[in-house]
mmCIF file of C-alpha atoms in Angstrom:
data_model
loop_
_atom_site.group_PDB
_atom_site.id
_atom_site.type_symbol
_atom_site.label_atom_id
_atom_site.label_comp_id
_atom_site.label_asym_id
_atom_site.label_seq_id
_atom_site.Cartn_x
_atom_site.Cartn_y
_atom_site.Cartn_z
ATOM 1 C CA MET A 1 14.286 -12.870 19.016
ATOM 2 C CA THR A 2 13.498 -14.793 16.075
ATOM 3 C CA ASN A 3 15.170 -14.469 12.477
ATOM 4 C CA VAL A 4 13.360 -15.936 9.708
ATOM 5 C CA LEU A 5 14.412 -16.638 6.303
ATOM 6 C CA VAL A 6 11.518 -16.402 3.854
ATOM 7 C CA VAL A 7 11.685 -17.533 0.231
ATOM 8 C CA TYR A 8 8.457 -16.519 -1.411
ATOM 9 C CA ASP A 9 7.161 -16.875 -5.011
ATOM 10 C CA ARG A 10 5.376 -13.602 -5.843
ATOM 11 C CA ALA A 11 3.585 -14.756 -8.929
ATOM 12 C CA ALA A 12 2.257 -17.814 -7.138
ATOM 13 C CA GLY A 13 1.549 -15.827 -3.950
ATOM 14 C CA ARG A 14 3.001 -18.776 -2.167
ATOM 15 C CA LEU A 15 5.747 -19.335 0.481
ATOM 16 C CA LEU A 16 8.378 -21.560 -0.608
ATOM 17 C CA GLN A 17 10.475 -21.848 2.461
ATOM 18 C CA GLU A 18 10.509 -20.641 5.962
ATOM 19 C CA ARG A 19 13.546 -21.387 8.134
ATOM 20 C CA GLU A 20 14.422 -19.919 11.548
ATOM 21 C CA PHE A 21 17.950 -19.042 12.674
ATOM 22 C CA GLU A 22 19.182 -18.496 16.188
ATOM 23 C CA ARG A 23 21.826 -16.161 14.893
ATOM 24 C CA ARG A 24 20.965 -13.034 12.756
ATOM 25 C CA GLN A 25 24.519 -13.279 10.798
ATOM 26 C CA ASP A 26 23.694 -16.963 9.925
ATOM 27 C CA ALA A 27 20.130 -15.786 8.660
ATOM 28 C CA LEU A 28 21.676 -13.156 6.557
ATOM 29 C CA ALA A 29 24.283 -15.381 5.040
ATOM 30 C CA ALA A 30 21.616 -17.896 4.229
ATOM 31 C CA ARG A 31 19.618 -15.169 2.507
ATOM 32 C CA PHE A 32 22.656 -14.104 0.203
ATOM 33 C CA THR A 33 23.052 -17.951 -0.797
ATOM 34 C CA ALA A 34 19.442 -18.274 -1.567
ATOM 35 C CA GLU A 35 19.440 -14.986 -3.496
ATOM 36 C CA ARG A 36 22.263 -16.319 -5.714
ATOM 37 C CA CYS A 37 20.223 -19.556 -6.357
ATOM 38 C CA HIS A 38 17.179 -17.792 -7.495
ATOM 39 C CA LYS A 39 19.083 -14.569 -9.170
ATOM 40 C CA ASN A 40 17.501 -15.377 -12.526
ATOM 41 C CA ASP A 41 13.943 -15.497 -11.313
ATOM 42 C CA ALA A 42 12.611 -12.074 -10.669
ATOM 43 C CA ASN A 43 9.389 -13.759 -9.150
ATOM 44 C CA ILE A 44 11.360 -15.205 -6.137
ATOM 45 C CA GLU A 45 11.740 -12.901 -3.176
ATOM 46 C CA VAL A 46 14.026 -13.932 -0.318
ATOM 47 C CA VAL A 47 13.942 -11.824 2.855
ATOM 48 C CA VAL A 48 14.972 -12.200 6.407
ATOM 49 C CA LEU A 49 12.514 -10.968 9.113
ATOM 50 C CA VAL A 50 13.632 -10.239 12.603
ATOM 51 C CA ALA A 51 10.978 -10.123 15.243
ATOM 52 C CA GLN A 52 10.327 -11.041 18.979
ATOM 53 C CA ASN A 53 8.257 -13.950 17.954
ATOM 54 C CA ARG A 54 6.676 -15.620 14.993
ATOM 55 C CA SER A 55 3.159 -14.172 15.869
ATOM 56 C CA ASP A 56 4.569 -10.637 15.412
ATOM 57 C CA LEU A 57 5.707 -11.666 11.961
ATOM 58 C CA LEU A 58 2.527 -12.904 11.024
ATOM 59 C CA ARG A 59 0.927 -9.758 11.992
ATOM 60 C CA THR A 60 3.402 -7.439 10.342
ATOM 61 C CA HIS A 61 4.285 -9.453 7.186
ATOM 62 C CA ALA A 62 1.068 -11.465 6.702
ATOM 63 C CA ARG A 63 1.581 -11.149 2.835
ATOM 64 C CA TYR A 64 4.160 -14.039 2.818
ATOM 65 C CA PHE A 65 2.037 -16.389 4.879
ATOM 66 C CA CYS A 66 -1.567 -15.660 4.011
ATOM 67 C CA SER A 67 -3.786 -15.940 0.818
ATOM 68 C CA VAL A 68 -5.618 -12.946 -0.798
ATOM 69 C CA ASP A 69 -8.912 -14.316 0.680
ATOM 70 C CA ASP A 70 -7.383 -14.307 4.289
ATOM 71 C CA LEU A 71 -5.938 -10.820 3.733
ATOM 72 C CA ALA A 72 -9.332 -9.576 2.525
ATOM 73 C CA ALA A 73 -11.371 -11.252 5.335
ATOM 74 C CA GLN A 74 -8.864 -9.727 7.888
ATOM 75 C CA LEU A 75 -9.470 -6.199 6.505
ATOM 76 C CA ALA A 76 -13.304 -6.847 6.497
ATOM 77 C CA MET B 1 28.859 3.619 11.930
ATOM 78 C CA ALA B 2 31.447 3.627 9.328
ATOM 79 C CA LEU B 3 30.653 2.154 5.876
ATOM 80 C CA PRO B 4 33.519 0.254 4.062
ATOM 81 C CA PHE B 5 32.698 2.314 0.879
ATOM 82 C CA THR B 6 32.838 5.879 0.018
ATOM 83 C CA LYS B 7 29.732 7.584 -1.453
ATOM 84 C CA SER B 8 31.147 7.582 -4.998
ATOM 85 C CA GLN B 9 32.016 3.882 -4.765
ATOM 86 C CA ILE B 10 28.324 3.192 -3.730
ATOM 87 C CA GLU B 11 27.191 5.232 -6.568
ATOM 88 C CA ARG B 12 29.375 3.404 -9.090
ATOM 89 C CA LEU B 13 28.467 0.164 -7.497
ATOM 90 C CA GLY B 14 24.673 0.949 -8.084
ATOM 91 C CA LYS B 15 25.254 1.894 -11.649
ATOM 92 C CA ARG B 16 27.156 -1.347 -12.371
ATOM 93 C CA LEU B 17 24.220 -3.343 -10.642
ATOM 94 C CA VAL B 18 21.749 -2.136 -13.224
ATOM 95 C CA SER B 19 24.123 -2.285 -16.181
ATOM 96 C CA GLU B 20 24.853 -6.032 -16.049
ATOM 97 C CA THR B 21 21.960 -8.364 -16.105
ATOM 98 C CA PRO B 22 22.326 -10.429 -14.010
ATOM 99 C CA PRO B 23 24.844 -8.514 -11.959
ATOM 100 C CA THR B 24 28.314 -9.927 -11.556
ATOM 101 C CA GLU B 25 29.203 -12.151 -8.543
ATOM 102 C CA SER B 26 31.756 -9.464 -7.248
ATOM 103 C CA ASP B 27 29.026 -6.634 -7.427
ATOM 104 C CA LEU B 28 26.614 -8.815 -5.460
ATOM 105 C CA ASP B 29 29.230 -9.515 -2.899
ATOM 106 C CA ALA B 30 29.918 -5.646 -2.560
ATOM 107 C CA LEU B 31 26.048 -5.204 -2.300
ATOM 108 C CA ALA B 32 25.995 -7.925 0.563
ATOM 109 C CA GLN B 33 28.839 -6.276 2.269
ATOM 110 C CA LEU B 34 27.002 -2.959 2.227
ATOM 111 C CA LEU B 35 23.773 -4.648 3.385
ATOM 112 C CA THR B 36 25.616 -6.107 6.328
ATOM 113 C CA CYS B 37 26.579 -2.729 7.588
ATOM 114 C CA TYR B 38 22.892 -1.733 7.258
ATOM 115 C CA ASP B 39 21.916 -4.821 9.256
ATOM 116 C CA GLU B 40 24.074 -3.452 12.227
ATOM 117 C CA ALA B 41 22.179 -0.179 12.023
ATOM 118 C CA LEU B 42 18.989 -2.112 11.868
ATOM 119 C CA ALA B 43 19.695 -4.161 14.874
ATOM 120 C CA THR B 44 20.683 -0.937 16.913
ATOM 121 C CA THR B 45 17.396 0.796 15.889
ATOM 122 C CA SER B 46 15.381 -2.246 16.568
ATOM 123 C CA ASP B 47 16.879 -2.407 20.242
ATOM 124 C CA ARG B 48 16.087 1.269 20.889
ATOM 125 C CA VAL B 49 12.538 1.067 19.365
ATOM 126 C CA ARG B 50 11.930 -2.063 21.576
ATOM 127 C CA GLY B 51 13.391 -0.122 24.560
ATOM 128 C CA LEU B 52 10.436 2.384 23.885
ATOM 129 C CA GLY B 53 8.049 -0.662 24.540
ATOM 130 C CA PHE B 54 7.218 -1.522 20.940
ATOM 131 C CA ASP B 55 7.469 -4.822 19.131
ATOM 132 C CA PRO B 56 8.869 -3.975 15.695
ATOM 133 C CA THR B 57 9.826 -6.403 12.832
ATOM 134 C CA GLY B 58 12.861 -5.623 10.877
ATOM 135 C CA ARG B 59 13.964 -6.407 7.372
ATOM 136 C CA LEU B 60 16.755 -5.492 4.930
ATOM 137 C CA LYS B 61 15.361 -4.752 1.387
ATOM 138 C CA ASN B 62 15.879 -7.809 -0.724
ATOM 139 C CA THR B 63 18.336 -7.643 -3.573
ATOM 140 C CA GLY B 64 15.596 -8.022 -6.399
ATOM 141 C CA THR B 65 13.700 -5.095 -4.927
ATOM 142 C CA ILE B 66 16.919 -3.013 -4.733
ATOM 143 C CA LEU B 67 17.664 -3.809 -8.360
ATOM 144 C CA GLU B 68 13.990 -2.888 -9.346
ATOM 145 C CA LYS B 69 14.261 0.259 -7.537
ATOM 146 C CA LEU B 70 17.696 1.189 -9.142
ATOM 147 C CA ARG B 71 16.395 0.514 -12.562
ATOM 148 C CA ARG B 72 13.406 2.854 -11.870
ATOM 149 C CA HIS B 73 15.446 5.607 -10.387
ATOM 150 C CA GLY B 74 19.013 5.019 -11.976
ATOM 151 C CA GLY B 75 21.940 3.129 -10.472
ATOM 152 C CA SER B 76 23.409 6.327 -8.578
ATOM 153 C CA TRP B 77 20.230 6.146 -6.515
ATOM 154 C CA LEU B 78 21.846 3.276 -4.344
ATOM 155 C CA LYS B 79 23.662 6.051 -2.188
ATOM 156 C CA SER B 80 20.331 7.708 -1.501
ATOM 157 C CA ILE B 81 17.990 4.876 -0.790
ATOM 158 C CA GLN B 82 16.318 5.491 2.610
ATOM 159 C CA ASP B 83 14.666 2.076 3.325
ATOM 160 C CA LEU B 84 17.554 -0.519 2.607
ATOM 161 C CA ALA B 85 17.014 -1.169 6.349
ATOM 162 C CA GLY B 86 13.338 -0.915 7.692
ATOM 163 C CA LEU B 87 11.447 -1.709 10.857
ATOM 164 C CA ARG B 88 7.724 -1.987 10.923
ATOM 165 C CA LEU B 89 5.312 -1.238 13.687
ATOM 166 C CA VAL B 90 1.508 -1.916 13.501
ATOM 167 C CA VAL B 91 -0.444 0.041 16.186
ATOM 168 C CA ASP B 92 -3.842 -0.476 17.600
ATOM 169 C CA GLY B 93 -5.663 2.755 18.720
ATOM 170 C CA GLY B 94 -6.009 4.599 15.363
ATOM 171 C CA ARG B 95 -4.530 7.806 14.299
ATOM 172 C CA GLN B 96 -4.258 9.287 17.653
ATOM 173 C CA ARG B 97 -2.087 6.423 18.959
ATOM 174 C CA GLN B 98 -0.028 6.309 15.574
ATOM 175 C CA ASP B 99 0.871 9.958 16.237
ATOM 176 C CA GLU B 100 2.007 9.212 19.682
ATOM 177 C CA VAL B 101 4.164 6.424 18.558
ATOM 178 C CA VAL B 102 5.749 8.441 15.785
ATOM 179 C CA GLU B 103 6.576 11.165 18.349
ATOM 180 C CA SER B 104 7.945 8.723 20.592
ATOM 181 C CA VAL B 105 10.288 7.232 17.872
ATOM 182 C CA ARG B 106 11.182 10.530 16.561
ATOM 183 C CA GLY B 107 12.059 11.680 20.199
ATOM 184 C CA GLU B 108 14.196 8.647 20.838
ATOM 185 C CA PHE B 109 16.680 9.463 17.694
ATOM 186 C CA GLU B 110 16.498 13.188 18.193
ATOM 187 C CA GLY B 111 19.859 14.693 19.062
ATOM 188 C CA GLY B 112 21.817 12.009 17.123
ATOM 189 C CA GLU B 113 24.363 12.782 14.420
ATOM 190 C CA ARG B 114 21.418 13.540 11.998
ATOM 191 C CA ALA B 115 18.038 14.501 13.033
ATOM 192 C CA PRO B 116 15.131 12.131 12.179
ATOM 193 C CA ARG B 117 12.657 13.014 9.389
ATOM 194 C CA VAL B 118 9.064 12.272 9.557
ATOM 195 C CA VAL B 119 7.286 11.541 6.206
ATOM 196 C CA ASP B 120 3.548 11.651 6.573
ATOM 197 C CA ARG B 121 2.078 9.545 3.884
ATOM 198 C CA ARG B 122 -1.592 9.801 5.014
ATOM 199 C CA ALA B 123 -2.519 13.230 3.382
ATOM 200 C CA GLU B 124 -0.941 12.644 0.166
ATOM 201 C CA PRO B 125 -1.009 8.853 -0.263
ATOM 202 C CA SER B 126 0.730 7.113 -3.120
ATOM 203 C CA GLN B 127 -1.468 4.643 -4.907
ATOM 204 C CA GLY B 128 -3.624 4.486 -1.800
ATOM 205 C CA TYR B 129 -0.701 3.694 0.550
ATOM 206 C CA ARG B 130 -0.998 5.368 3.790
ATOM 207 C CA ALA B 131 1.329 5.376 6.833
ATOM 208 C CA VAL B 132 3.725 7.517 8.625
ATOM 209 C CA HIS B 133 7.398 6.833 7.931
ATOM 210 C CA VAL B 134 10.197 8.137 10.558
ATOM 211 C CA ILE B 135 13.627 7.939 8.914
ATOM 212 C CA VAL B 136 16.195 7.772 11.781
ATOM 213 C CA TYR B 137 19.898 7.612 11.748
ATOM 214 C CA VAL B 138 22.334 5.448 13.246
ATOM 215 C CA GLY B 139 25.531 7.360 12.687
ATOM 216 C CA ASP B 140 25.107 8.478 9.028
ATOM 217 C CA LEU B 141 22.941 5.303 8.058
ATOM 218 C CA PRO B 142 19.211 5.831 7.624
ATOM 219 C CA VAL B 143 16.671 3.373 8.787
ATOM 220 C CA GLU B 144 13.016 3.544 7.873
ATOM 221 C CA VAL B 145 10.639 2.894 10.675
ATOM 222 C CA GLN B 146 7.175 2.445 9.234
ATOM 223 C CA VAL B 147 4.346 3.254 11.645
ATOM 224 C CA ARG B 148 1.005 1.872 10.614
ATOM 225 C CA THR B 149 -2.477 1.796 12.095
ATOM 226 C CA THR B 150 -4.007 -1.732 11.929
ATOM 227 C CA MET B 151 -6.452 -0.810 9.058
ATOM 228 C CA GLN B 152 -3.641 0.971 7.202
ATOM 229 C CA HIS B 153 -1.574 -2.051 7.536
ATOM 230 C CA GLU B 154 -4.231 -4.589 6.662
ATOM 231 C CA TRP B 155 -4.932 -2.615 3.523
ATOM 232 C CA ALA B 156 -1.234 -2.328 2.663
ATOM 233 C CA ASP B 157 -0.574 -6.149 3.144
ATOM 234 C CA LEU B 158 -3.569 -6.880 0.860
ATOM 235 C CA PHE B 159 -2.501 -4.321 -1.818
ATOM 236 C CA GLU B 160 1.096 -5.842 -1.953
ATOM 237 C CA LYS B 161 -0.300 -9.423 -2.147
ATOM 238 C CA LEU B 162 -2.349 -8.236 -5.164
ATOM 239 C CA ALA B 163 0.606 -6.547 -6.584
ATOM 240 C CA ASP B 164 2.604 -9.922 -6.442
ATOM 241 C CA LEU B 165 -0.114 -11.632 -8.357
ATOM 242 C CA VAL B 166 -1.143 -8.950 -11.001
ATOM 243 C CA GLY B 167 1.986 -7.014 -11.481
ATOM 244 C CA ARG B 168 4.133 -4.838 -9.215
ATOM 245 C CA GLU B 169 3.725 -1.966 -11.414
ATOM 246 C CA ILE B 170 0.381 -1.086 -9.843
ATOM 247 C CA ARG B 171 2.282 0.065 -6.808
ATOM 248 C CA TYR B 172 3.825 2.941 -8.556
ATOM 249 C CA ASP B 173 1.825 3.826 -11.669
ATOM 250 C CA ASP B 174 -1.795 5.036 -12.249
ATOM 251 C CA THR B 175 -1.920 3.474 -15.571
ATOM 252 C CA PRO B 176 0.812 0.833 -15.582
ATOM 253 C CA GLN B 177 1.958 -0.197 -18.870
ATOM 254 C CA PHE B 178 2.476 -4.141 -18.407
ATOM 255 C CA SER B 179 5.471 -5.611 -20.067
ATOM 256 C CA TRP B 180 3.358 -8.454 -21.348
ATOM 257 C CA VAL B 181 0.811 -6.046 -23.097
ATOM 258 C CA VAL B 182 3.642 -3.738 -24.552
ATOM 259 C CA GLY B 183 5.463 -6.804 -25.863
ATOM 260 C CA LEU B 184 2.294 -8.150 -27.514
ATOM 261 C CA GLU B 185 1.734 -4.540 -29.017
ATOM 262 C CA GLU B 186 5.383 -4.670 -30.384
ATOM 263 C CA LEU B 187 4.951 -8.221 -31.738
ATOM 264 C CA ARG B 188 1.689 -7.155 -33.381
ATOM 265 C CA ALA B 189 3.384 -4.263 -35.150
ATOM 266 C CA ALA B 190 6.449 -6.285 -36.298
ATOM 267 C CA ARG B 191 4.399 -9.239 -37.539
ATOM 268 C CA PRO B 192 1.378 -8.050 -39.422
ATOM 269 C CA GLU B 193 1.173 -11.671 -41.118
ATOM 270 C CA PHE B 194 0.017 -13.027 -37.717
ATOM 271 C CA GLY B 195 -2.528 -10.087 -37.364
ATOM 272 C CA GLU B 196 -5.650 -12.275 -36.834
ATOM 273 C CA VAL B 197 -4.245 -14.429 -34.046
ATOM 274 C CA LEU B 198 -2.353 -11.713 -32.445
ATOM 275 C CA ASP B 199 -5.477 -9.422 -32.474
ATOM 276 C CA GLU B 200 -7.299 -12.064 -30.542
ATOM 277 C CA THR B 201 -4.703 -12.281 -28.061
ATOM 278 C CA LEU B 202 -4.320 -8.680 -27.643
ATOM 279 C CA ALA B 203 -7.959 -8.306 -27.036
ATOM 280 C CA GLN B 204 -7.563 -10.903 -24.208
ATOM 281 C CA ALA B 205 -4.590 -8.977 -22.809
ATOM 282 C CA TYR B 206 -6.586 -5.696 -22.893
ATOM 283 C CA ASP B 207 -9.243 -7.354 -21.020
ATOM 284 C CA VAL B 208 -7.141 -8.587 -18.223
ATOM 285 C CA LYS B 209 -5.271 -5.031 -18.052
ATOM 286 C CA GLU B 210 -8.738 -3.403 -17.754
ATOM 287 C CA LYS B 211 -9.661 -5.922 -14.864
ATOM 288 C CA ILE B 212 -6.340 -5.004 -13.099
ATOM 289 C CA ALA B 213 -7.364 -1.353 -13.305
ATOM 290 C CA THR B 214 -10.524 -2.040 -11.656
ATOM 291 C CA VAL B 215 -8.729 -3.882 -8.789
ATOM 292 C CA VAL B 216 -6.561 -0.919 -8.242
ATOM 293 C CA GLU B 217 -9.462 1.529 -8.464
ATOM 294 C CA ILE B 218 -11.438 -0.576 -5.675
ATOM 295 C CA MET B 219 -8.229 -0.674 -3.562
ATOM 296 C CA ILE B 220 -7.697 3.084 -3.754
ATOM 297 C CA THR B 221 -11.237 3.705 -2.922
ATOM 298 C CA LEU B 222 -11.039 1.404 0.036
ATOM 299 C CA SER B 223 -8.087 3.340 1.314
ATOM 300 C CA ASP B 224 -10.007 6.521 1.172
ATOM 301 C CA GLN B 225 -12.893 5.027 3.077
ATOM 302 C CA ILE B 226 -10.461 3.766 5.787
ATOM 303 C CA ALA B 227 -8.874 7.180 5.784
ATOM 304 C CA THR B 228 -12.431 8.877 6.440
ATOM 305 C CA TRP B 229 -13.234 6.158 9.021
ATOM 306 C CA GLU B 230 -9.877 6.838 10.956
ATOM 307 C CA THR B 231 -10.041 10.654 10.844
ATOM 308 C CA GLU B 232 -13.665 11.051 11.913
ATOM 309 C CA THR B 233 -13.900 11.066 15.653
ATOM 310 C CA SER B 234 -17.633 10.675 16.296
ATOM 311 C CA TRP B 235 -19.435 7.949 14.484
ATOM 312 C CA SER B 236 -23.075 7.015 15.110
ATOM 313 C CA PRO B 237 -23.756 3.250 15.262
ATOM 314 C CA GLU B 238 -25.689 3.641 12.045
ATOM 315 C CA ALA B 239 -22.828 5.268 10.383
ATOM 316 C CA ARG B 240 -20.495 2.449 11.663
ATOM 317 C CA MET B 241 -22.709 -0.018 10.099
ATOM 318 C CA VAL B 242 -22.909 1.767 6.727
ATOM 319 C CA PHE B 243 -18.952 1.818 6.727
ATOM 320 C CA LYS B 244 -18.722 -1.782 7.511
ATOM 321 C CA ARG B 245 -21.325 -2.823 4.700
ATOM 322 C CA ALA B 246 -19.472 -0.617 2.165
ATOM 323 C CA LEU B 247 -16.040 -2.161 3.224
ATOM 324 C CA GLU B 248 -17.448 -5.687 2.965
ATOM 325 C CA GLU B 249 -19.090 -4.764 -0.397
ATOM 326 C CA ALA B 250 -15.900 -3.359 -1.774
ATOM 327 C CA LEU B 251 -13.957 -6.491 -0.858
ATOM 328 C CA THR B 252 -16.492 -8.870 -2.164
ATOM 329 C CA ASN B 253 -16.471 -7.029 -5.445
ATOM 330 C CA LEU B 254 -12.676 -7.066 -5.546
ATOM 331 C CA LEU B 255 -12.475 -10.725 -4.681
ATOM 332 C CA SER B 256 -14.881 -11.334 -7.644
ATOM 333 C CA VAL B 257 -12.640 -9.332 -10.097
ATOM 334 C CA ILE B 258 -9.672 -11.230 -8.736
ATOM 335 C CA ARG B 259 -11.328 -14.587 -9.502
ATOM 336 C CA SER B 260 -12.276 -13.620 -12.938
ATOM 337 C CA LEU B 261 -8.508 -13.091 -13.730
ATOM 338 C CA PRO B 262 -6.546 -15.821 -15.505
ATOM 339 C CA ASN B 263 -3.475 -16.981 -13.950
ATOM 340 C CA LEU B 264 -1.199 -14.636 -15.430
ATOM 341 C CA ALA B 265 1.823 -16.840 -15.045
ATOM 342 C CA GLY B 266 -0.057 -19.418 -16.956
ATOM 343 C CA LEU B 267 -1.047 -17.305 -19.948
ATOM 344 C CA PRO B 268 0.413 -18.579 -23.190
ATOM 345 C CA TRP B 269 2.310 -15.352 -23.713
ATOM 346 C CA ALA B 270 3.711 -14.743 -20.236
ATOM 347 C CA ASP B 271 6.925 -16.854 -20.599
ATOM 348 C CA THR B 272 8.021 -15.349 -23.746
ATOM 349 C CA LEU B 273 7.393 -11.844 -22.835
ATOM 350 C CA GLU B 274 8.189 -11.216 -19.235
ATOM 351 C CA PRO B 275 11.543 -9.801 -18.829
#
């Protein structure tokens, strides 16, 4: 299993940080710390995604990793 | 799975979280403690869904989105949020396969402390969003399992990305009142001496707002087209071509409107008016 901390800038549509953790608890602790750092910026989203592997993450949460053009091309 | 809080403590926590901006450190600690319990429920659900042969991705709702939701529904809503913990499954094979997966997940959790609940958001979509959600329970804690077909998912991912860029209000509201437009209107009313300059800026803001409405309209139409595609069982090769061309045309149109939008974060009024 992979536990990935994602820090994402919504307004810019850009991934700021992607960090993998072996242990789920460590990823969650890192999430809470990162959220405190960005608590005054509503545009920053911090999330931990848990999946079997990275390609599953890319499929289910492509929004964090791909541009509008990429996502539109995928749908077409 | 027992929570370290009573329902009324959670309700009070929710109210405090929205009454203080930003929330206090101790309330954020309490929310983190609550979310940690949901994470255990999420891990259990994920293992059981994986045991059915599926590959879900899990996440806990982030604090910013929880606060956003509490501001919309009221702080007491915290005790009722069904999707603090969520799994997502994207399935190939269209709606028939989607129904099979939903039934499989529902069956796995039937017989638990609380019966699972299926929310079919295909017939009555919200802002074009279509999927089937199964709310399952680990003890008393709900976990939302989103089951999407590939096309429903690709549409939802694109819509969410657009909402990031143009304003998350488009996810809930047919006619969103963007804070930057409302702020400018209030400023215009309060400072008539700057009327000429503000009128020009307001006209620019209205133009942007209209383009965003066009983006939403195109996306909702696309979702309807996808739904038609997914529910029709016998497509002729010609009809397939027509559908594919319509989809490509709508997406080209969408991208052209998006490219005509200014960078909202870079607009001169954005910094001063965003909450």
